[in-house]
JSON list of N, CA and C in Angstrom, two decimals:
[
{"chain": "A", "resi": 1, "resn": "MET", "atom": "N", "xyz": [222.41, -71.29, -157.68]},
{"chain": "A", "resi": 1, "resn": "MET", "atom": "CA", "xyz": [222.45, -70.00, -157.90]},
{"chain": "A", "resi": 1, "resn": "MET", "atom": "C", "xyz": [222.15, -69.09, -158.93]},
{"chain": "A", "resi": 2, "resn": "SER", "atom": "N", "xyz": [221.31, -68.18, -159.33]},
{"chain": "A", "resi": 2, "resn": "SER", "atom": "CA", "xyz": [221.13, -67.64, -160.49]},
{"chain": "A", "resi": 2, "resn": "SER", "atom": "C", "xyz": [222.19, -66.43, -160.79]},
{"chain": "A", "resi": 3, "resn": "ALA", "atom": "N", "xyz": [222.32, -66.31, -161.74]},
{"chain": "A", "resi": 3, "resn": "ALA", "atom": "CA", "xyz": [222.97, -64.94, -162.03]},
{"chain": "A", "resi": 3, "resn": "ALA", "atom": "C", "xyz": [222.61, -63.65, -162.06]},
{"chain": "A", "resi": 4, "resn": "ARG", "atom": "N", "xyz": [223.02, -62.37, -161.77]},
{"chain": "A", "resi": 4, "resn": "ARG", "atom": "CA", "xyz": [222.41, -61.20, -162.05]},
{"chain": "A", "resi": 4, "resn": "ARG", "atom": "C", "xyz": [223.13, -60.80, -163.44]},
{"chain": "A", "resi": 5, "resn": "THR", "atom": "N", "xyz": [221.92, -60.16, -164.02]},
{"chain": "A", "resi": 5, "resn": "THR", "atom": "CA", "xyz": [222.20, -59.66, -165.51]},
{"chain": "A", "resi": 5, "resn": "THR", "atom": "C", "xyz": [222.21, -58.25, -165.42]},
{"chain": "A", "resi": 6, "resn": "VAL", "atom": "N", "xyz": [223.17, -57.44, -166.04]},
{"chain": "A", "resi": 6, "resn": "VAL", "atom": "CA", "xyz": [223.13, -56.09, -166.15]},
{"chain": "A", "resi": 6, "resn": "VAL", "atom": "C", "xyz": [223.45, -55.70, -167.76]},
{"chain": "A", "resi": 7, "resn": "ASN", "atom": "N", "xyz": [222.88, -54.63, -167.82]},
{"chain": "A", "resi": 7, "resn": "ASN", "atom": "CA", "xyz": [223.35, -54.14, -169.24]},
{"chain": "A", "resi": 7, "resn": "ASN", "atom": "C", "xyz": [224.40, -53.36, -169.45]},
{"chain": "A", "resi": 8, "resn": "ILE", "atom": "N", "xyz": [225.23, -53.21, -170.83]},
{"chain": "A", "resi": 8, "resn": "ILE", "atom": "CA", "xyz": [226.29, -53.00, -170.75]},
{"chain": "A", "resi": 8, "resn": "ILE", "atom": "C", "xyz": [226.55, -51.56, -170.23]},
{"chain": "A", "resi": 9, "resn": "HIS", "atom": "N", "xyz": [225.96, -50.58, -170.19]},
{"chain": "A", "resi": 9, "resn": "HIS", "atom": "CA", "xyz": [225.95, -49.36, -169.71]},
{"chain": "A", "resi": 9, "resn": "HIS", "atom": "C", "xyz": [226.32, -49.35, -168.14]},
{"chain": "A", "resi": 10, "resn": "GLU", "atom": "N", "xyz": [225.35, -50.32, -167.59]},
{"chain": "A", "resi": 10, "resn": "GLU", "atom": "CA", "xyz": [225.59, -50.33, -166.01]},
{"chain": "A", "resi": 10, "resn": "GLU", "atom": "C", "xyz": [227.01, -50.98, -165.69]},
{"chain": "A", "resi": 11, "resn": "ALA", "atom": "N", "xyz": [227.14, -52.21, -166.66]},
{"chain": "A", "resi": 11, "resn": "ALA", "atom": "CA", "xyz": [228.61, -52.76, -166.54]},
{"chain": "A", "resi": 11, "resn": "ALA", "atom": "C", "xyz": [229.75, -51.80, -166.71]},
{"chain": "A", "resi": 12, "resn": "LYS", "atom": "N", "xyz": [229.54, -50.79, -167.51]},
{"chain": "A", "resi": 12, "resn": "LYS", "atom": "CA", "xyz": [230.73, -49.58, -167.57]},
{"chain": "A", "resi": 12, "resn": "LYS", "atom": "C", "xyz": [230.54, -48.82, -166.46]},
{"chain": "A", "resi": 13, "resn": "THR", "atom": "N", "xyz": [229.61, -48.19, -165.79]},
{"chain": "A", "resi": 13, "resn": "THR", "atom": "CA", "xyz": [229.72, -47.48, -164.79]},
{"chain": "A", "resi": 13, "resn": "THR", "atom": "C", "xyz": [229.81, -47.75, -163.36]},
{"chain": "A", "resi": 14, "resn": "THR", "atom": "N", "xyz": [229.48, -49.18, -163.35]},
{"chain": "A", "resi": 14, "resn": "THR", "atom": "CA", "xyz": [229.82, -50.05, -162.02]},
{"chain": "A", "resi": 14, "resn": "THR", "atom": "C", "xyz": [230.67, -51.02, -161.89]},
{"chain": "A", "resi": 15, "resn": "PHE", "atom": "N", "xyz": [231.77, -50.92, -163.05]},
{"chain": "A", "resi": 15, "resn": "PHE", "atom": "CA", "xyz": [232.10, -52.31, -163.00]},
{"chain": "A", "resi": 15, "resn": "PHE", "atom": "C", "xyz": [233.35, -52.75, -162.03]},
{"chain": "A", "resi": 16, "resn": "SER", "atom": "N", "xyz": [233.62, -51.91, -161.21]},
{"chain": "A", "resi": 16, "resn": "SER", "atom": "CA", "xyz": [234.87, -52.20, -160.22]},
{"chain": "A", "resi": 16, "resn": "SER", "atom": "C", "xyz": [233.58, -53.19, -158.96]},
{"chain": "A", "resi": 17, "resn": "LYS", "atom": "N", "xyz": [232.47, -52.40, -159.13]},
{"chain": "A", "resi": 17, "resn": "LYS", "atom": "CA", "xyz": [231.61, -53.72, -157.90]},
{"chain": "A", "resi": 17, "resn": "LYS", "atom": "C", "xyz": [231.18, -54.54, -158.66]},
{"chain": "A", "resi": 18, "resn": "LEU", "atom": "N", "xyz": [230.94, -54.64, -159.74]},
{"chain": "A", "resi": 18, "resn": "LEU", "atom": "CA", "xyz": [230.79, -56.23, -160.36]},
{"chain": "A", "resi": 18, "resn": "LEU", "atom": "C", "xyz": [232.02, -56.89, -160.27]},
{"chain": "A", "resi": 19, "resn": "VAL", "atom": "N", "xyz": [233.06, -56.37, -160.35]},
{"chain": "A", "resi": 19, "resn": "VAL", "atom": "CA", "xyz": [234.34, -57.23, -160.07]},
{"chain": "A", "resi": 19, "resn": "VAL", "atom": "C", "xyz": [234.62, -57.70, -158.59]},
{"chain": "A", "resi": 20, "resn": "GLU", "atom": "N", "xyz": [233.91, -56.86, -157.86]},
{"chain": "A", "resi": 20, "resn": "GLU", "atom": "CA", "xyz": [234.16, -57.18, -156.33]},
{"chain": "A", "resi": 20, "resn": "GLU", "atom": "C", "xyz": [233.04, -58.24, -156.29]},
{"chain": "A", "resi": 21, "resn": "ALA", "atom": "N", "xyz": [231.92, -58.05, -156.90]},
{"chain": "A", "resi": 21, "resn": "ALA", "atom": "CA", "xyz": [230.73, -59.08, -156.43]},
{"chain": "A", "resi": 21, "resn": "ALA", "atom": "C", "xyz": [231.22, -60.42, -156.87]},
{"chain": "A", "resi": 22, "resn": "ALA", "atom": "N", "xyz": [231.72, -60.40, -158.41]},
{"chain": "A", "resi": 22, "resn": "ALA", "atom": "CA", "xyz": [232.57, -61.85, -159.10]},
{"chain": "A", "resi": 22, "resn": "ALA", "atom": "C", "xyz": [233.36, -62.48, -158.28]},
{"chain": "A", "resi": 23, "resn": "ARG", "atom": "N", "xyz": [234.32, -61.49, -157.21]},
{"chain": "A", "resi": 23, "resn": "ARG", "atom": "CA", "xyz": [235.20, -62.03, -156.55]},
{"chain": "A", "resi": 23, "resn": "ARG", "atom": "C", "xyz": [234.70, -62.75, -155.34]},
{"chain": "A", "resi": 24, "resn": "ASP", "atom": "N", "xyz": [233.34, -62.19, -154.89]},
{"chain": "A", "resi": 24, "resn": "ASP", "atom": "CA", "xyz": [232.60, -62.86, -153.77]},
{"chain": "A", "resi": 24, "resn": "ASP", "atom": "C", "xyz": [232.10, -64.07, -153.81]},
{"chain": "A", "resi": 25, "resn": "GLY", "atom": "N", "xyz": [232.05, -64.67, -155.26]},
{"chain": "A", "resi": 25, "resn": "GLY", "atom": "CA", "xyz": [231.41, -65.66, -155.80]},
{"chain": "A", "resi": 25, "resn": "GLY", "atom": "C", "xyz": [230.38, -65.40, -156.89]},
{"chain": "A", "resi": 26, "resn": "GLU", "atom": "N", "xyz": [229.89, -64.20, -157.08]},
{"chain": "A", "resi": 26, "resn": "GLU", "atom": "CA", "xyz": [228.40, -63.92, -157.57]},
{"chain": "A", "resi": 26, "resn": "GLU", "atom": "C", "xyz": [228.94, -64.19, -159.29]},
{"chain": "A", "resi": 27, "resn": "THR", "atom": "N", "xyz": [227.78, -64.44, -159.90]},
{"chain": "A", "resi": 27, "resn": "THR", "atom": "CA", "xyz": [228.19, -64.55, -161.54]},
{"chain": "A", "resi": 27, "resn": "THR", "atom": "C", "xyz": [227.26, -63.04, -162.25]},
{"chain": "A", "resi": 28, "resn": "ILE", "atom": "N", "xyz": [227.91, -62.51, -163.06]},
{"chain": "A", "resi": 28, "resn": "ILE", "atom": "CA", "xyz": [227.15, -61.29, -163.40]},
{"chain": "A", "resi": 28, "resn": "ILE", "atom": "C", "xyz": [227.05, -61.64, -165.00]},
{"chain": "A", "resi": 29, "resn": "VAL", "atom": "N", "xyz": [226.03, -61.56, -165.62]},
{"chain": "A", "resi": 29, "resn": "VAL", "atom": "CA", "xyz": [225.62, -61.94, -167.19]},
{"chain": "A", "resi": 29, "resn": "VAL", "atom": "C", "xyz": [225.54, -60.48, -167.39]},
{"chain": "A", "resi": 30, "resn": "ILE", "atom": "N", "xyz": [226.52, -60.03, -168.31]},
{"chain": "A", "resi": 30, "resn": "ILE", "atom": "CA", "xyz": [226.22, -58.64, -169.10]},
{"chain": "A", "resi": 30, "resn": "ILE", "atom": "C", "xyz": [225.70, -58.70, -170.85]},
{"chain": "A", "resi": 31, "resn": "ALA", "atom": "N", "xyz": [224.71, -57.86, -170.82]},
{"chain": "A", "resi": 31, "resn": "ALA", "atom": "CA", "xyz": [223.63, -58.24, -171.67]},
{"chain": "A", "resi": 31, "resn": "ALA", "atom": "C", "xyz": [223.78, -56.73, -172.78]},
{"chain": "A", "resi": 32, "resn": "LYS", "atom": "N", "xyz": [223.35, -56.99, -173.97]},
{"chain": "A", "resi": 32, "resn": "LYS", "atom": "CA", "xyz": [223.31, -55.82, -174.91]},
{"chain": "A", "resi": 32, "resn": "LYS", "atom": "C", "xyz": [222.13, -56.02, -175.50]},
{"chain": "A", "resi": 33, "resn": "ALA", "atom": "N", "xyz": [221.12, -55.09, -175.42]},
{"chain": "A", "resi": 33, "resn": "ALA", "atom": "CA", "xyz": [219.67, -55.07, -175.90]},
{"chain": "A", "resi": 33, "resn": "ALA", "atom": "C", "xyz": [219.01, -56.00, -175.54]},
{"chain": "A", "resi": 34, "resn": "GLY", "atom": "N", "xyz": [219.22, -56.70, -173.91]},
{"chain": "A", "resi": 34, "resn": "GLY", "atom": "CA", "xyz": [218.62, -57.76, -173.68]},
{"chain": "A", "resi": 34, "resn": "GLY", "atom": "C", "xyz": [219.12, -59.09, -173.62]},
{"chain": "A", "resi": 35, "resn": "ALA", "atom": "N", "xyz": [219.81, -59.00, -174.62]},
{"chain": "A", "resi": 35, "resn": "ALA", "atom": "CA", "xyz": [220.52, -60.37, -175.17]},
{"chain": "A", "resi": 35, "resn": "ALA", "atom": "C", "xyz": [222.14, -60.72, -174.46]},
{"chain": "A", "resi": 36, "resn": "PRO", "atom": "N", "xyz": [221.99, -61.89, -173.51]},
{"chain": "A", "resi": 36, "resn": "PRO", "atom": "CA", "xyz": [223.19, -62.01, -172.98]},
{"chain": "A", "resi": 36, "resn": "PRO", "atom": "C", "xyz": [224.59, -62.10, -174.03]},
{"chain": "A", "resi": 37, "resn": "VAL", "atom": "N", "xyz": [225.44, -61.39, -173.67]},
{"chain": "A", "resi": 37, "resn": "VAL", "atom": "CA", "xyz": [226.90, -61.63, -174.77]},
{"chain": "A", "resi": 37, "resn": "VAL", "atom": "C", "xyz": [228.14, -61.93, -173.60]},
{"chain": "A", "resi": 38, "resn": "ALA", "atom": "N", "xyz": [228.37, -61.74, -172.53]},
{"chain": "A", "resi": 38, "resn": "ALA", "atom": "CA", "xyz": [229.37, -62.21, -171.65]},
{"chain": "A", "resi": 38, "resn": "ALA", "atom": "C", "xyz": [228.81, -62.57, -169.95]},
{"chain": "A", "resi": 39, "resn": "LYS", "atom": "N", "xyz": [229.97, -63.02, -169.61]},
{"chain": "A", "resi": 39, "resn": "LYS", "atom": "CA", "xyz": [229.91, -63.82, -168.17]},
{"chain": "A", "resi": 39, "resn": "LYS", "atom": "C", "xyz": [230.80, -63.17, -167.45]},
{"chain": "A", "resi": 40, "resn": "LEU", "atom": "N", "xyz": [230.75, -62.72, -165.98]},
{"chain": "A", "resi": 40, "resn": "LEU", "atom": "CA", "xyz": [231.65, -62.39, -165.10]},
{"chain": "A", "resi": 40, "resn": "LEU", "atom": "C", "xyz": [231.51, -62.89, -164.10]},
{"chain": "A", "resi": 41, "resn": "THR", "atom": "N", "xyz": [232.62, -64.12, -163.79]},
{"chain": "A", "resi": 41, "resn": "THR", "atom": "CA", "xyz": [232.83, -64.95, -162.62]},
{"chain": "A", "resi": 41, "resn": "THR", "atom": "C", "xyz": [234.32, -64.68, -161.91]},
{"chain": "A", "resi": 42, "resn": "ARG", "atom": "N", "xyz": [234.09, -65.17, -160.92]},
{"chain": "A", "resi": 42, "resn": "ARG", "atom": "CA", "xyz": [235.38, -65.49, -160.35]},
{"chain": "A", "resi": 42, "resn": "ARG", "atom": "C", "xyz": [236.32, -66.48, -161.02]},
{"chain": "A", "resi": 43, "resn": "LEU", "atom": "N", "xyz": [237.63, -66.01, -161.02]},
{"chain": "A", "resi": 43, "resn": "LEU", "atom": "CA", "xyz": [238.63, -66.45, -161.52]},
{"chain": "A", "resi": 43, "resn": "LEU", "atom": "C", "xyz": [238.93, -67.82, -160.72]},
{"chain": "A", "resi": 44, "resn": "GLY", "atom": "N", "xyz": [238.51, -69.04, -161.52]},
{"chain": "A", "resi": 44, "resn": "GLY", "atom": "CA", "xyz": [238.72, -70.28, -160.79]},
{"chain": "A", "resi": 44, "resn": "GLY", "atom": "C", "xyz": [237.77, -70.84, -160.08]},
{"chain": "A", "resi": 45, "resn": "ALA", "atom": "N", "xyz": [236.45, -70.06, -160.56]},
{"chain": "A", "resi": 45, "resn": "ALA", "atom": "CA", "xyz": [235.28, -70.51, -160.10]},
{"chain": "A", "resi": 45, "resn": "ALA", "atom": "C", "xyz": [234.54, -71.93, -160.86]},
{"chain": "A", "resi": 46, "resn": "PRO", "atom": "N", "xyz": [234.00, -73.07, -160.42]},
{"chain": "A", "resi": 46, "resn": "PRO", "atom": "CA", "xyz": [233.70, -74.12, -161.29]},
{"chain": "A", "resi": 46, "resn": "PRO", "atom": "C", "xyz": [232.74, -73.91, -162.03]},
{"chain": "A", "resi": 47, "resn": "GLU", "atom": "N", "xyz": [233.19, -74.48, -163.21]},
{"chain": "A", "resi": 47, "resn": "GLU", "atom": "CA", "xyz": [231.88, -74.53, -164.51]},
{"chain": "A", "resi": 47, "resn": "GLU", "atom": "C", "xyz": [231.10, -75.40, -163.79]},
{"chain": "A", "resi": 48, "resn": "HIS", "atom": "N", "xyz": [229.52, -75.27, -164.32]},
{"chain": "A", "resi": 48, "resn": "HIS", "atom": "CA", "xyz": [228.71, -75.85, -163.94]},
{"chain": "A", "resi": 48, "resn": "HIS", "atom": "C", "xyz": [228.00, -76.74, -165.12]},
{"chain": "A", "resi": 49, "resn": "ALA", "atom": "N", "xyz": [228.87, -76.48, -166.46]},
{"chain": "A", "resi": 49, "resn": "ALA", "atom": "CA", "xyz": [228.48, -77.35, -167.22]},
{"chain": "A", "resi": 49, "resn": "ALA", "atom": "C", "xyz": [228.08, -78.57, -167.46]},
{"chain": "A", "resi": 50, "resn": "VAL", "atom": "N", "xyz": [226.94, -78.85, -168.07]},
{"chain": "A", "resi": 50, "resn": "VAL", "atom": "CA", "xyz": [226.40, -80.49, -168.15]},
{"chain": "A", "resi": 50, "resn": "VAL", "atom": "C", "xyz": [227.12, -81.23, -169.34]},
{"chain": "A", "resi": 51, "resn": "SER", "atom": "N", "xyz": [227.90, -82.26, -169.15]},
{"chain": "A", "resi": 51, "resn": "SER", "atom": "CA", "xyz": [228.23, -82.93, -170.18]},
{"chain": "A", "resi": 51, "resn": "SER", "atom": "C", "xyz": [227.18, -83.79, -170.78]},
{"chain": "A", "resi": 52, "resn": "ARG", "atom": "N", "xyz": [226.84, -83.61, -172.04]},
{"chain": "A", "resi": 52, "resn": "ARG", "atom": "CA", "xyz": [225.42, -84.46, -172.52]},
{"chain": "A", "resi": 52, "resn": "ARG", "atom": "C", "xyz": [226.29, -85.67, -173.22]},
{"chain": "A", "resi": 53, "resn": "LEU", "atom": "N", "xyz": [227.76, -85.72, -173.86]},
{"chain": "A", "resi": 53, "resn": "LEU", "atom": "CA", "xyz": [228.15, -86.87, -174.04]},
{"chain": "A", "resi": 53, "resn": "LEU", "atom": "C", "xyz": [227.96, -88.13, -173.73]},
{"chain": "A", "resi": 54, "resn": "GLY", "atom": "N", "xyz": [227.44, -88.85, -174.21]},
{"chain": "A", "resi": 54, "resn": "GLY", "atom": "CA", "xyz": [227.25, -90.35, -173.78]},
{"chain": "A", "resi": 54, "resn": "GLY", "atom": "C", "xyz": [226.52, -90.63, -172.42]},
{"chain": "A", "resi": 55, "resn": "PHE", "atom": "N", "xyz": [225.48, -89.60, -172.34]},
{"chain": "A", "resi": 55, "resn": "PHE", "atom": "CA", "xyz": [224.64, -89.48, -171.21]},
{"chain": "A", "resi": 55, "resn": "PHE", "atom": "C", "xyz": [223.86, -90.80, -171.24]},
{"chain": "A", "resi": 56, "resn": "LEU", "atom": "N", "xyz": [223.56, -91.65, -172.46]},
{"chain": "A", "resi": 56, "resn": "LEU", "atom": "CA", "xyz": [222.57, -92.82, -172.67]},
{"chain": "A", "resi": 56, "resn": "LEU", "atom": "C", "xyz": [223.50, -93.87, -172.64]},
{"chain": "A", "resi": 57, "resn": "SER", "atom": "N", "xyz": [224.49, -93.92, -172.34]},
{"chain": "A", "resi": 57, "resn": "SER", "atom": "CA", "xyz": [225.76, -95.05, -172.56]},
{"chain": "A", "resi": 57, "resn": "SER", "atom": "C", "xyz": [225.23, -96.19, -171.92]},
{"chain": "A", "resi": 58, "resn": "GLY", "atom": "N", "xyz": [225.02, -97.39, -172.78]},
{"chain": "A", "resi": 58, "resn": "GLY", "atom": "CA", "xyz": [224.94, -98.57, -171.99]},
{"chain": "A", "resi": 58, "resn": "GLY", "atom": "C", "xyz": [223.25, -98.88, -172.31]},
{"chain": "A", "resi": 59, "resn": "GLN", "atom": "N", "xyz": [222.43, -97.91, -172.64]},
{"chain": "A", "resi": 59, "resn": "GLN", "atom": "CA", "xyz": [220.97, -97.76, -172.39]},
{"chain": "A", "resi": 59, "resn": "GLN", "atom": "C", "xyz": [220.55, -98.38, -173.91]},
{"chain": "A", "resi": 60, "resn": "ALA", "atom": "N", "xyz": [221.06, -98.49, -174.90]},
{"chain": "A", "resi": 60, "resn": "ALA", "atom": "CA", "xyz": [220.57, -99.19, -176.10]},
{"chain": "A", "resi": 60, "resn": "ALA", "atom": "C", "xyz": [221.72, -99.83, -177.06]},
{"chain": "A", "resi": 61, "resn": "THR", "atom": "N", "xyz": [221.08, -100.74, -178.07]},
{"chain": "A", "resi": 61, "resn": "THR", "atom": "CA", "xyz": [222.10, -101.12, -178.64]},
{"chain": "A", "resi": 61, "resn": "THR", "atom": "C", "xyz": [222.17, -100.49, -179.96]},
{"chain": "A", "resi": 62, "resn": "ILE", "atom": "N", "xyz": [222.80, -100.77, -181.01]},
{"chain": "A", "resi": 62, "resn": "ILE", "atom": "CA", "xyz": [222.84, -100.41, -182.53]},
{"chain": "A", "resi": 62, "resn": "ILE", "atom": "C", "xyz": [222.85, -101.69, -183.07]},
{"chain": "A", "resi": 63, "resn": "PRO", "atom": "N", "xyz": [221.89, -102.42, -184.09]},
{"chain": "A", "resi": 63, "resn": "PRO", "atom": "CA", "xyz": [222.15, -103.36, -185.03]},
{"chain": "A", "resi": 63, "resn": "PRO", "atom": "C", "xyz": [223.42, -103.67, -185.91]},
{"chain": "A", "resi": 64, "resn": "ASP", "atom": "N", "xyz": [223.89, -104.67, -185.80]},
{"chain": "A", "resi": 64, "resn": "ASP", "atom": "CA", "xyz": [224.80, -104.69, -187.24]},
{"chain": "A", "resi": 64, "resn": "ASP", "atom": "C", "xyz": [224.32, -104.56, -188.39]},
{"chain": "A", "resi": 65, "resn": "ASP", "atom": "N", "xyz": [223.30, -104.43, -188.91]},
{"chain": "A", "resi": 65, "resn": "ASP", "atom": "CA", "xyz": [222.87, -103.95, -190.16]},
{"chain": "A", "resi": 65, "resn": "ASP", "atom": "C", "xyz": [221.84, -102.65, -189.94]},
{"chain": "A", "resi": 66, "resn": "PHE", "atom": "N", "xyz": [222.32, -101.76, -189.16]},
{"chain": "A", "resi": 66, "resn": "PHE", "atom": "CA", "xyz": [221.84, -100.53, -188.92]},
{"chain": "A", "resi": 66, "resn": "PHE", "atom": "C", "xyz": [221.92, -99.55, -190.57]},
{"chain": "A", "resi": 67, "resn": "ASP", "atom": "N", "xyz": [223.29, -99.66, -190.95]},
{"chain": "A", "resi": 67, "resn": "ASP", "atom": "CA", "xyz": [223.52, -99.05, -192.27]},
{"chain": "A", "resi": 67, "resn": "ASP", "atom": "C", "xyz": [222.57, -98.99, -192.91]},
{"chain": "A", "resi": 68, "resn": "ALA", "atom": "N", "xyz": [222.29, -100.43, -193.46]},
{"chain": "A", "resi": 68, "resn": "ALA", "atom": "CA", "xyz": [221.33, -101.10, -194.57]},
{"chain": "A", "resi": 68, "resn": "ALA", "atom": "C", "xyz": [220.01, -100.96, -194.15]},
{"chain": "A", "resi": 69, "resn": "TRP", "atom": "N", "xyz": [219.67, -100.59, -192.87]},
{"chain": "A", "resi": 69, "resn": "TRP", "atom": "CA", "xyz": [218.40, -100.82, -192.39]},
{"chain": "A", "resi": 69, "resn": "TRP", "atom": "C", "xyz": [217.27, -99.85, -193.86]},
{"chain": "A", "resi": 70, "resn": "ALA", "atom": "N", "xyz": [216.37, -99.84, -194.13]},
{"chain": "A", "resi": 70, "resn": "ALA", "atom": "CA", "xyz": [215.41, -99.25, -195.06]},
{"chain": "A", "resi": 70, "resn": "ALA", "atom": "C", "xyz": [216.29, -98.56, -196.17]},
{"chain": "A", "resi": 71, "resn": "ALA", "atom": "N", "xyz": [217.20, -99.23, -196.54]},
{"chain": "A", "resi": 71, "resn": "ALA", "atom": "CA", "xyz": [217.90, -98.73, -197.87]},
{"chain": "A", "resi": 71, "resn": "ALA", "atom": "C", "xyz": [216.99, -98.69, -199.07]},
{"chain": "A", "resi": 72, "resn": "ASP", "atom": "N", "xyz": [216.43, -99.80, -199.19]},
{"chain": "A", "resi": 72, "resn": "ASP", "atom": "CA", "xyz": [215.54, -99.41, -200.55]},
{"chain": "A", "resi": 72, "resn": "ASP", "atom": "C", "xyz": [214.38, -98.36, -200.37]},
{"chain": "A", "resi": 73, "resn": "GLU", "atom": "N", "xyz": [213.87, -98.22, -199.20]},
{"chain": "A", "resi": 73, "resn": "GLU", "atom": "CA", "xyz": [212.73, -97.13, -198.81]},
{"chain": "A", "resi": 73, "resn": "GLU", "atom": "C", "xyz": [213.58, -95.66, -199.33]},
{"chain": "A", "resi": 74, "resn": "ILE", "atom": "N", "xyz": [214.94, -95.48, -198.91]},
{"chain": "A", "resi": 74, "resn": "ILE", "atom": "CA", "xyz": [215.36, -94.06, -198.82]},
{"chain": "A", "resi": 74, "resn": "ILE", "atom": "C", "xyz": [216.00, -94.08, -200.22]},
{"chain": "A", "resi": 75, "resn": "ALA", "atom": "N", "xyz": [216.33, -95.27, -201.15]},
{"chain": "A", "resi": 75, "resn": "ALA", "atom": "CA", "xyz": [216.52, -94.94, -202.32]},
{"chain": "A", "resi": 75, "resn": "ALA", "atom": "C", "xyz": [215.44, -94.75, -203.40]},
{"chain": "A", "resi": 76, "resn": "ALA", "atom": "N", "xyz": [214.50, -95.46, -202.57]},
{"chain": "A", "resi": 76, "resn": "ALA", "atom": "CA", "xyz": [212.88, -95.09, -203.57]},
{"chain": "A", "resi": 76, "resn": "ALA", "atom": "C", "xyz": [212.52, -93.36, -203.46]},
{"chain": "A", "resi": 77, "resn": "GLY", "atom": "N", "xyz": [212.86, -93.20, -201.97]},
{"chain": "A", "resi": 77, "resn": "GLY", "atom": "CA", "xyz": [212.60, -91.73, -201.84]},
{"chain": "A", "resi": 77, "resn": "GLY", "atom": "C", "xyz": [213.41, -90.70, -202.67]},
{"chain": "A", "resi": 78, "resn": "PHE", "atom": "N", "xyz": [214.49, -91.20, -203.22]},
{"chain": "A", "resi": 78, "resn": "PHE", "atom": "CA", "xyz": [215.48, -90.53, -204.16]},
{"chain": "A", "resi": 78, "resn": "PHE", "atom": "C", "xyz": [215.17, -90.75, -205.42]},
{"chain": "A", "resi": 79, "resn": "GLY", "atom": "N", "xyz": [214.09, -91.53, -205.82]},
{"chain": "A", "resi": 79, "resn": "GLY", "atom": "CA", "xyz": [214.01, -91.59, -207.25]},
{"chain": "A", "resi": 79, "resn": "GLY", "atom": "C", "xyz": [214.91, -92.97, -207.91]},
{"chain": "A", "resi": 80, "resn": "MET", "atom": "N", "xyz": [215.63, -93.55, -206.76]},
{"chain": "A", "resi": 80, "resn": "MET", "atom": "CA", "xyz": [216.50, -94.84, -207.36]},
{"chain": "A", "resi": 80, "resn": "MET", "atom": "C", "xyz": [215.76, -96.10, -207.27]},
{"chain": "A", "resi": 81, "resn": "GLY", "atom": "N", "xyz": [216.61, -97.08, -207.69]},
{"chain": "A", "resi": 81, "resn": "GLY", "atom": "CA", "xyz": [216.04, -98.43, -207.57]},
{"chain": "A", "resi": 81, "resn": "GLY", "atom": "C", "xyz": [216.23, -99.03, -206.83]},
{"chain": "A", "resi": 82, "resn": "PRO", "atom": "N", "xyz": [215.80, -100.31, -206.43]},
{"chain": "A", "resi": 82, "resn": "PRO", "atom": "CA", "xyz": [216.53, -101.07, -205.30]},
{"chain": "A", "resi": 82, "resn": "PRO", "atom": "C", "xyz": [217.92, -101.31, -204.90]},
{"chain": "A", "resi": 83, "resn": "VAL", "atom": "N", "xyz": [218.46, -101.05, -203.47]},
{"chain": "A", "resi": 83, "resn": "VAL", "atom": "CA", "xyz": [219.87, -101.25, -203.42]},
{"chain": "A", "resi": 83, "resn": "VAL", "atom": "C", "xyz": [220.27, -102.75, -203.21]},
{"chain": "A", "resi": 84, "resn": "ALA", "atom": "N", "xyz": [221.14, -103.37, -203.84]},
{"chain": "A", "resi": 84, "resn": "ALA", "atom": "CA", "xyz": [221.53, -104.43, -204.45]},
{"chain": "A", "resi": 84, "resn": "ALA", "atom": "C", "xyz": [222.04, -105.03, -202.82]}
]
């Protein structure tokens, strides 16, 4: 379900109707100069945020020498000598 977008002026003049729409499950995005600034939703409405943390868990491994990988090349890029 997509959100309806209204500008601040419309939100001020039709606030009661927007609150009723939110109560009925609609999501209203309030925009200023076309840029979204606030969201009006029913209290207790479930958030549909997608958690991205750990989405590739178990699908890759990090080698034990990861921190030392390409150390000489990195040091050379900063004008330093080889890393011991």
